[in-house]
XYZ file of N, CA, C and O in Angstrom:
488
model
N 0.775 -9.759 -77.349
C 0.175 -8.442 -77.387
C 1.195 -7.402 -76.893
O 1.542 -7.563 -75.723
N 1.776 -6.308 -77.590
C 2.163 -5.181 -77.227
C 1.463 -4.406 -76.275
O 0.238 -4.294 -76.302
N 2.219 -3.847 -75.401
C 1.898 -3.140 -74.105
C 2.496 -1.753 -74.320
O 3.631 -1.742 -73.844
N 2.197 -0.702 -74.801
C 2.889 0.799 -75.143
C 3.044 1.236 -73.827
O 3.676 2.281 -73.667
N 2.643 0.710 -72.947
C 2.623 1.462 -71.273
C 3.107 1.051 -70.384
O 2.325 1.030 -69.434
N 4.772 0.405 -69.998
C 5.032 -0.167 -69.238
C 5.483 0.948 -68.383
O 6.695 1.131 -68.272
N 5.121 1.280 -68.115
C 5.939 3.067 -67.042
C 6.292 2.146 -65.730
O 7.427 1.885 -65.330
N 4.828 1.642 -65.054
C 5.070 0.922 -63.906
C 5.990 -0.391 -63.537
O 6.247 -0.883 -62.438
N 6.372 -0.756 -64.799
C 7.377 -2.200 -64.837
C 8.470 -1.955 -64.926
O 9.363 -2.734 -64.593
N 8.739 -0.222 -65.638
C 10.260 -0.102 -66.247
C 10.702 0.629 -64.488
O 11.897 0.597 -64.198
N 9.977 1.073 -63.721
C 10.068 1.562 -62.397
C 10.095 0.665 -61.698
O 10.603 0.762 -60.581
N 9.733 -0.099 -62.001
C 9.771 -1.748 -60.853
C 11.397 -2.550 -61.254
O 12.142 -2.734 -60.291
N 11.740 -2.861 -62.227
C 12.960 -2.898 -62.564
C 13.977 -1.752 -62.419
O 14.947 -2.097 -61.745
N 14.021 -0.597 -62.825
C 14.627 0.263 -61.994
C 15.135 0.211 -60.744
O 16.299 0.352 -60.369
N 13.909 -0.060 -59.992
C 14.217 0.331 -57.960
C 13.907 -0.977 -57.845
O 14.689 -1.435 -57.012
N 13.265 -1.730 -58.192
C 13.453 -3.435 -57.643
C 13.002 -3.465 -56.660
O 12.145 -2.618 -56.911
N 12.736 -3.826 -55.278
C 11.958 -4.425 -54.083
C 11.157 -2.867 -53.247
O 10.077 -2.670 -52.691
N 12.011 -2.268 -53.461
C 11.462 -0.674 -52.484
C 10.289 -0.239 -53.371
O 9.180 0.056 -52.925
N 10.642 -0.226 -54.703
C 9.227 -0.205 -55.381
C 8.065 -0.640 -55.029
O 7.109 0.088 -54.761
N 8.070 -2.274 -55.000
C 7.156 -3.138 -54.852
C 6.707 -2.589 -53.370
O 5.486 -2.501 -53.246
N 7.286 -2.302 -52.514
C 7.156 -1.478 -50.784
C 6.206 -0.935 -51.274
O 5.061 -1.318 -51.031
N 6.546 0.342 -52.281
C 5.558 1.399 -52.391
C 4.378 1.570 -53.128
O 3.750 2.620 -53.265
N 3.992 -0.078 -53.822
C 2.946 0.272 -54.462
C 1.775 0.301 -53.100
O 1.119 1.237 -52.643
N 1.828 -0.727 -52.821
C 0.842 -0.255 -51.454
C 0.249 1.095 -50.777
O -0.872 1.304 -50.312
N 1.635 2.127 -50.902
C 0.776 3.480 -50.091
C 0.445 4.025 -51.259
O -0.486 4.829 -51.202
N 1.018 3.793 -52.507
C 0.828 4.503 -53.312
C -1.216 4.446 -54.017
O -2.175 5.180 -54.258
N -0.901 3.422 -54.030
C -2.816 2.448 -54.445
C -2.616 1.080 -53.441
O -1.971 0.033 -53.382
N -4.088 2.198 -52.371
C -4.171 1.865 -51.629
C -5.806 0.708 -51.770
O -6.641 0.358 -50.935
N -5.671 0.496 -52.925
C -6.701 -0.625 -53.256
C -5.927 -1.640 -53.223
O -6.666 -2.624 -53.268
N -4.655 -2.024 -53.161
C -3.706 -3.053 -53.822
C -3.511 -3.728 -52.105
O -3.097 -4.881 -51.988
N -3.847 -2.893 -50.858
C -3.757 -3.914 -50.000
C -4.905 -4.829 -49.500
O -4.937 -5.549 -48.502
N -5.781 -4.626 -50.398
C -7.555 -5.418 -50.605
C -7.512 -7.187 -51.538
O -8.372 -8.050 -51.712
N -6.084 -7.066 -51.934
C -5.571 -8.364 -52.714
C -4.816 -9.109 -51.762
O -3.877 -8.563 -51.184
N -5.117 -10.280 -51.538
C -3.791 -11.263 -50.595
C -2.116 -11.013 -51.396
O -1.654 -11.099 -52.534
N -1.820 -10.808 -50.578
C -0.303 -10.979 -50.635
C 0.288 -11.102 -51.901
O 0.962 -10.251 -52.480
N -0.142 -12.692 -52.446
C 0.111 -13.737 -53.178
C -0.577 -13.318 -54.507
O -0.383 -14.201 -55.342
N -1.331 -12.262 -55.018
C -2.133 -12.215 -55.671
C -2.072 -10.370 -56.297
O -2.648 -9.878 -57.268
N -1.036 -9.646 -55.166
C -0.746 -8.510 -56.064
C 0.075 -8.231 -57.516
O -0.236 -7.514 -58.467
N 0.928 -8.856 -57.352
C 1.401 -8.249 -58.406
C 0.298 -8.582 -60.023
O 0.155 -7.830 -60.988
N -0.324 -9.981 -59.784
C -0.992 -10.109 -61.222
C -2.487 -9.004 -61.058
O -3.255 -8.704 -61.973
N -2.560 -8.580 -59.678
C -3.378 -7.079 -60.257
C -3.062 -6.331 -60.641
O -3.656 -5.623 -61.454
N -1.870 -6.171 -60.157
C -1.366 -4.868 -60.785
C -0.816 -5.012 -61.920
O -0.506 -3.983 -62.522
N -0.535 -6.348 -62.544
C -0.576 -6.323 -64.054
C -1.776 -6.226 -64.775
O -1.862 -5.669 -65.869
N -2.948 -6.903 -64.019
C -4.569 -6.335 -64.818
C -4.843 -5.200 -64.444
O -6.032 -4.961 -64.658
N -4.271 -4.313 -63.948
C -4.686 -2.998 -63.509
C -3.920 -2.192 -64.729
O -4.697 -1.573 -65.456
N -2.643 -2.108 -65.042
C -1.627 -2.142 -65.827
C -2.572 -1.725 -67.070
O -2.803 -0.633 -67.591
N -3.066 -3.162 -67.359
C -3.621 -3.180 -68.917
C -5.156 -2.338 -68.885
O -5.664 -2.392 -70.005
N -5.693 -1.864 -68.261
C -6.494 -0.810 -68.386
C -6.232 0.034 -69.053
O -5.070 0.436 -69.108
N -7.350 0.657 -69.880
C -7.305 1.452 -70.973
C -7.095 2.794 -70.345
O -7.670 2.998 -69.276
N -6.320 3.777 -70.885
C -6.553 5.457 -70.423
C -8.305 5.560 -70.734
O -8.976 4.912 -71.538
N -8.744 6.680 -69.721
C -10.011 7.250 -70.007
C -9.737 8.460 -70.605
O -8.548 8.568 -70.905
N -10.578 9.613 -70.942
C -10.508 10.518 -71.899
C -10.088 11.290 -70.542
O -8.987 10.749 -70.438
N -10.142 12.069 -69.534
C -9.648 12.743 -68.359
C -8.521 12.213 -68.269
O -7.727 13.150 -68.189
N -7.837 11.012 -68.224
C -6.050 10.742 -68.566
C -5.596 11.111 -69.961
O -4.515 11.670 -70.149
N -6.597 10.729 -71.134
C -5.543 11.027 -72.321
C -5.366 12.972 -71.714
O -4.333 13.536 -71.354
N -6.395 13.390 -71.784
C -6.606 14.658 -71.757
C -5.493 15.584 -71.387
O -4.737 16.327 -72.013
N -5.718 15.188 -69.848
C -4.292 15.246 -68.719
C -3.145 14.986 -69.069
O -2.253 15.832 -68.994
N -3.022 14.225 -69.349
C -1.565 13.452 -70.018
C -1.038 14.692 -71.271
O -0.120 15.466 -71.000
N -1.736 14.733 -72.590
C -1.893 16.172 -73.210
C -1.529 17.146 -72.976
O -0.582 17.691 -73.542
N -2.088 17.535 -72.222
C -2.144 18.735 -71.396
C -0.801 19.217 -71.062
O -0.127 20.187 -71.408
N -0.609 18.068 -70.154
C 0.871 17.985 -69.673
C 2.219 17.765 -69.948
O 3.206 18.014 -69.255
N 2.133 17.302 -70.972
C 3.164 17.312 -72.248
C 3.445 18.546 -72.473
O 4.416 19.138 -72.001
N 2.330 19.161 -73.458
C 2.690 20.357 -73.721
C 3.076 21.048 -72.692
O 4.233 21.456 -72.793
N 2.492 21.347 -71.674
C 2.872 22.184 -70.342
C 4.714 21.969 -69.948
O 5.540 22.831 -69.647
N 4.828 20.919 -70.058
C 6.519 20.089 -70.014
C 7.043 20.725 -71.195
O 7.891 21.614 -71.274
N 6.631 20.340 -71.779
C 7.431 21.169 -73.091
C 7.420 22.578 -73.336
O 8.551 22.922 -73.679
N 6.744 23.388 -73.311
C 6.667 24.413 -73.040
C 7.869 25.328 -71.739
O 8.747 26.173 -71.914
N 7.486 24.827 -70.828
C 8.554 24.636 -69.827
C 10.208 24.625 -70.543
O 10.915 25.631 -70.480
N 10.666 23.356 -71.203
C 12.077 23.043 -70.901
C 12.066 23.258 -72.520
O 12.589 22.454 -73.291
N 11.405 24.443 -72.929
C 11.848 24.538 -74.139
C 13.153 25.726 -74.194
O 13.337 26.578 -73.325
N 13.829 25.576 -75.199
C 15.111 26.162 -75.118
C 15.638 27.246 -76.525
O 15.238 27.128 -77.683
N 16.270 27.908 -76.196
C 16.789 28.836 -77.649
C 18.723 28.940 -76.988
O 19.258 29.371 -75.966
N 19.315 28.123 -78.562
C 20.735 28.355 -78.235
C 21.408 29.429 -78.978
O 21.718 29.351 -80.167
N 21.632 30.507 -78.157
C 22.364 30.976 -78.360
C 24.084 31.052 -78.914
O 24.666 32.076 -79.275
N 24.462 30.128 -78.873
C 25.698 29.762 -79.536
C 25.619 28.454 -80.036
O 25.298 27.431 -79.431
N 26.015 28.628 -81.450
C 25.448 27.521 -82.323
C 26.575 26.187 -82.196
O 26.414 25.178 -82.882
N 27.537 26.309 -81.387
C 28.478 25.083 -81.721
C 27.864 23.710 -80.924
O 26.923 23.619 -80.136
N 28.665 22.827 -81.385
C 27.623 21.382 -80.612
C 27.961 21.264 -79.541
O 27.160 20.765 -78.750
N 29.033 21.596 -79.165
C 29.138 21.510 -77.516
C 28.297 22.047 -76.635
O 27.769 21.594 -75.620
N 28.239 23.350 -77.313
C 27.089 24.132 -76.058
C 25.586 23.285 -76.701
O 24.988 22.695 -75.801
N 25.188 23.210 -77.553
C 24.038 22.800 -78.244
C 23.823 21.172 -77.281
O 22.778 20.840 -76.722
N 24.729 20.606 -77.302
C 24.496 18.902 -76.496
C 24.804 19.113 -75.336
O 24.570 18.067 -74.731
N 25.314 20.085 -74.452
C 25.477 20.259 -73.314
C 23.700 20.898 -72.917
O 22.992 20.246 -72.149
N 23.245 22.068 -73.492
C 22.003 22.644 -73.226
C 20.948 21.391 -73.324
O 19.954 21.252 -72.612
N 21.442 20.405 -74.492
C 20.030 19.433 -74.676
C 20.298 18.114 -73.122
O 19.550 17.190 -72.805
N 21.168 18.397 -72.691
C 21.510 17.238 -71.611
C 20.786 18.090 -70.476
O 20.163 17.332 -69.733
N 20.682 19.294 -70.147
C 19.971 19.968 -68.987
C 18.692 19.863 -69.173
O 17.862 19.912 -68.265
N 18.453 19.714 -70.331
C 17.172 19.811 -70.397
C 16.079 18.910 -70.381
O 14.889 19.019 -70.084
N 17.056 17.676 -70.920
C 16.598 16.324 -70.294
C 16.475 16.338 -68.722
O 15.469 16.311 -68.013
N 17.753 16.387 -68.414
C 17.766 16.430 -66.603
C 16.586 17.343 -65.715
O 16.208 17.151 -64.559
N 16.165 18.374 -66.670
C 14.980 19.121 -66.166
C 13.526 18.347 -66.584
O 12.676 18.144 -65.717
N 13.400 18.090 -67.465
C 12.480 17.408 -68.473
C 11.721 15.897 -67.570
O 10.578 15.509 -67.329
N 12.944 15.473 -67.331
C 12.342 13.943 -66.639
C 11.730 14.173 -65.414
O 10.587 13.800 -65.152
N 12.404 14.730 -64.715
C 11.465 14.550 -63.188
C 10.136 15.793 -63.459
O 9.284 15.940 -62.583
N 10.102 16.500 -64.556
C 8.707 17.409 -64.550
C 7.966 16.235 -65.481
O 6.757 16.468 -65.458
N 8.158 15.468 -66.009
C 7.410 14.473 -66.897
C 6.872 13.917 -65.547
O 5.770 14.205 -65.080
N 7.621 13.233 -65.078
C 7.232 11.970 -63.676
C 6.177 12.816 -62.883
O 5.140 12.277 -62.496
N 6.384 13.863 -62.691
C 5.107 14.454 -61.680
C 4.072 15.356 -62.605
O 3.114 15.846 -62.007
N 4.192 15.592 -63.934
C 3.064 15.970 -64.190
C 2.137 14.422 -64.913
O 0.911 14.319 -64.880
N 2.879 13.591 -65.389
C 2.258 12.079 -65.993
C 2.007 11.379 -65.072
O 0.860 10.934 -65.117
N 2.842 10.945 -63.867
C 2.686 10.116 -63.181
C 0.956 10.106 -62.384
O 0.143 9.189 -62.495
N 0.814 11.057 -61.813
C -0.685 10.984 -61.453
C -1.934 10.339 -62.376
O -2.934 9.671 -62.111
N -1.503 10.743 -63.266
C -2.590 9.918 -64.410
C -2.056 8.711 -64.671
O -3.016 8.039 -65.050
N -1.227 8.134 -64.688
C -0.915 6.830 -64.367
C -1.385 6.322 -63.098
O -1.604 5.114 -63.181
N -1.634 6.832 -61.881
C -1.589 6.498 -60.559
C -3.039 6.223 -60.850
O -3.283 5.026 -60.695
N -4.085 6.934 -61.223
C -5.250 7.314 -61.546
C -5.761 6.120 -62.318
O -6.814 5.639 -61.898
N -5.197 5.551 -63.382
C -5.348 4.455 -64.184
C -5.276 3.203 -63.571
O -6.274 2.494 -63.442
N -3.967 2.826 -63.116
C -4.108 1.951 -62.278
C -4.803 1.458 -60.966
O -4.735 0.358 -60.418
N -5.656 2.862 -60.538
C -6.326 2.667 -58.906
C -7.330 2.343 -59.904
O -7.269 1.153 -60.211
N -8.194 2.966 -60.491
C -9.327 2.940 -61.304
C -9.489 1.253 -61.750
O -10.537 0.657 -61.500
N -8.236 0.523 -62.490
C -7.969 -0.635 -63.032
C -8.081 -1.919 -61.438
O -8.409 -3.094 -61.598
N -7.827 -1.481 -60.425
C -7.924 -2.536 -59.208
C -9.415 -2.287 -58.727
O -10.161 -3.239 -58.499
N -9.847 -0.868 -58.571
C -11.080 -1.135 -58.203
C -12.281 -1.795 -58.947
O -13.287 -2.360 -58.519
N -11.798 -1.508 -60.312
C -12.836 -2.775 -61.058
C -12.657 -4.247 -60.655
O -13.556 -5.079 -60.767
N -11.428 -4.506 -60.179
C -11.167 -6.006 -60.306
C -11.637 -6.109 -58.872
O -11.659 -7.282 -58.499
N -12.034 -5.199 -57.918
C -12.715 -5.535 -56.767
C -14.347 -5.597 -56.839
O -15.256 -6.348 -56.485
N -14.190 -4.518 -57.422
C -16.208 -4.550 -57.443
C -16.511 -6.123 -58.409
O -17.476 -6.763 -57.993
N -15.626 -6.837 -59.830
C -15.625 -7.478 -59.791
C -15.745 -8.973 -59.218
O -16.377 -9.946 -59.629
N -15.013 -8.812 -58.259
C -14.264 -10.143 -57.300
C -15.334 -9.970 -56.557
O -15.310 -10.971 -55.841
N -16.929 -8.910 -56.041
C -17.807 -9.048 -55.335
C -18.794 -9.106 -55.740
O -19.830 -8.787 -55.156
N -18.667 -9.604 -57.035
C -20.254 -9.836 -57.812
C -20.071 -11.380 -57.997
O -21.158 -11.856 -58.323
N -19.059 -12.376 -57.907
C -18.825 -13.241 -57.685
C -19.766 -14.229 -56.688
O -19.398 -15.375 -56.431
């Protein structure tokens, strides 16, 4: 099965162990799992579907990002043209990470607390 949403895995490979530190403060449902037993929540948390308040958000925020780091070049040669599109990446990513990331954060808390109210109907 294809996974279109690895945001949280490609960040876990990225930063590697300090990550894994921070899922804890980050979803703070994830210290309600033994030890031994987080990370495969947070891969069933992972596979939770967006709700319509994340696609929405997410939307929203795109455009808002884009809108933002949108650009007009004034001098048409490619140097300035691939130099302007490299700032704008560099601006682009960390306003992506904080306007997306919450709705990711949101998905995944949402995705552990089912697997708790779950784990207590047991």
């Amino acid at each position: 099965m294809a996974h279109p949403h690895r945001f949280g895995t490609a960040i876990e490979q990225a930063g590697g162990i300090p990550v894994k530190r921070l899922w804890p403060a980050l979803l703070p449902e994830l210290r309600q799992f033994p030890e031994s037993e987080r990370e495969q929540a947070l891969q069933r948390a992972r596979d939770t579907s967006l709700d319509v308040i994340e696609l929405v958000g997410m939307a929203v925020g795109l455009v808002v990002v884009t809108a933002l780091t949108k650009y007009s070049v004034p001098d048409p040669s490619m140097a300035s043209r691939f130099a302007l599109a490299l700032i704008n990446f560099a601006v682009a990513m960390p306003l992506l990470v904080a306007v997306l990331g919450p709705f990711h954060l949101r998905r995944l808390r949402r995705g552990l607390r089912t697997q708790l109210q779950n784990r207590g109907r047991r």
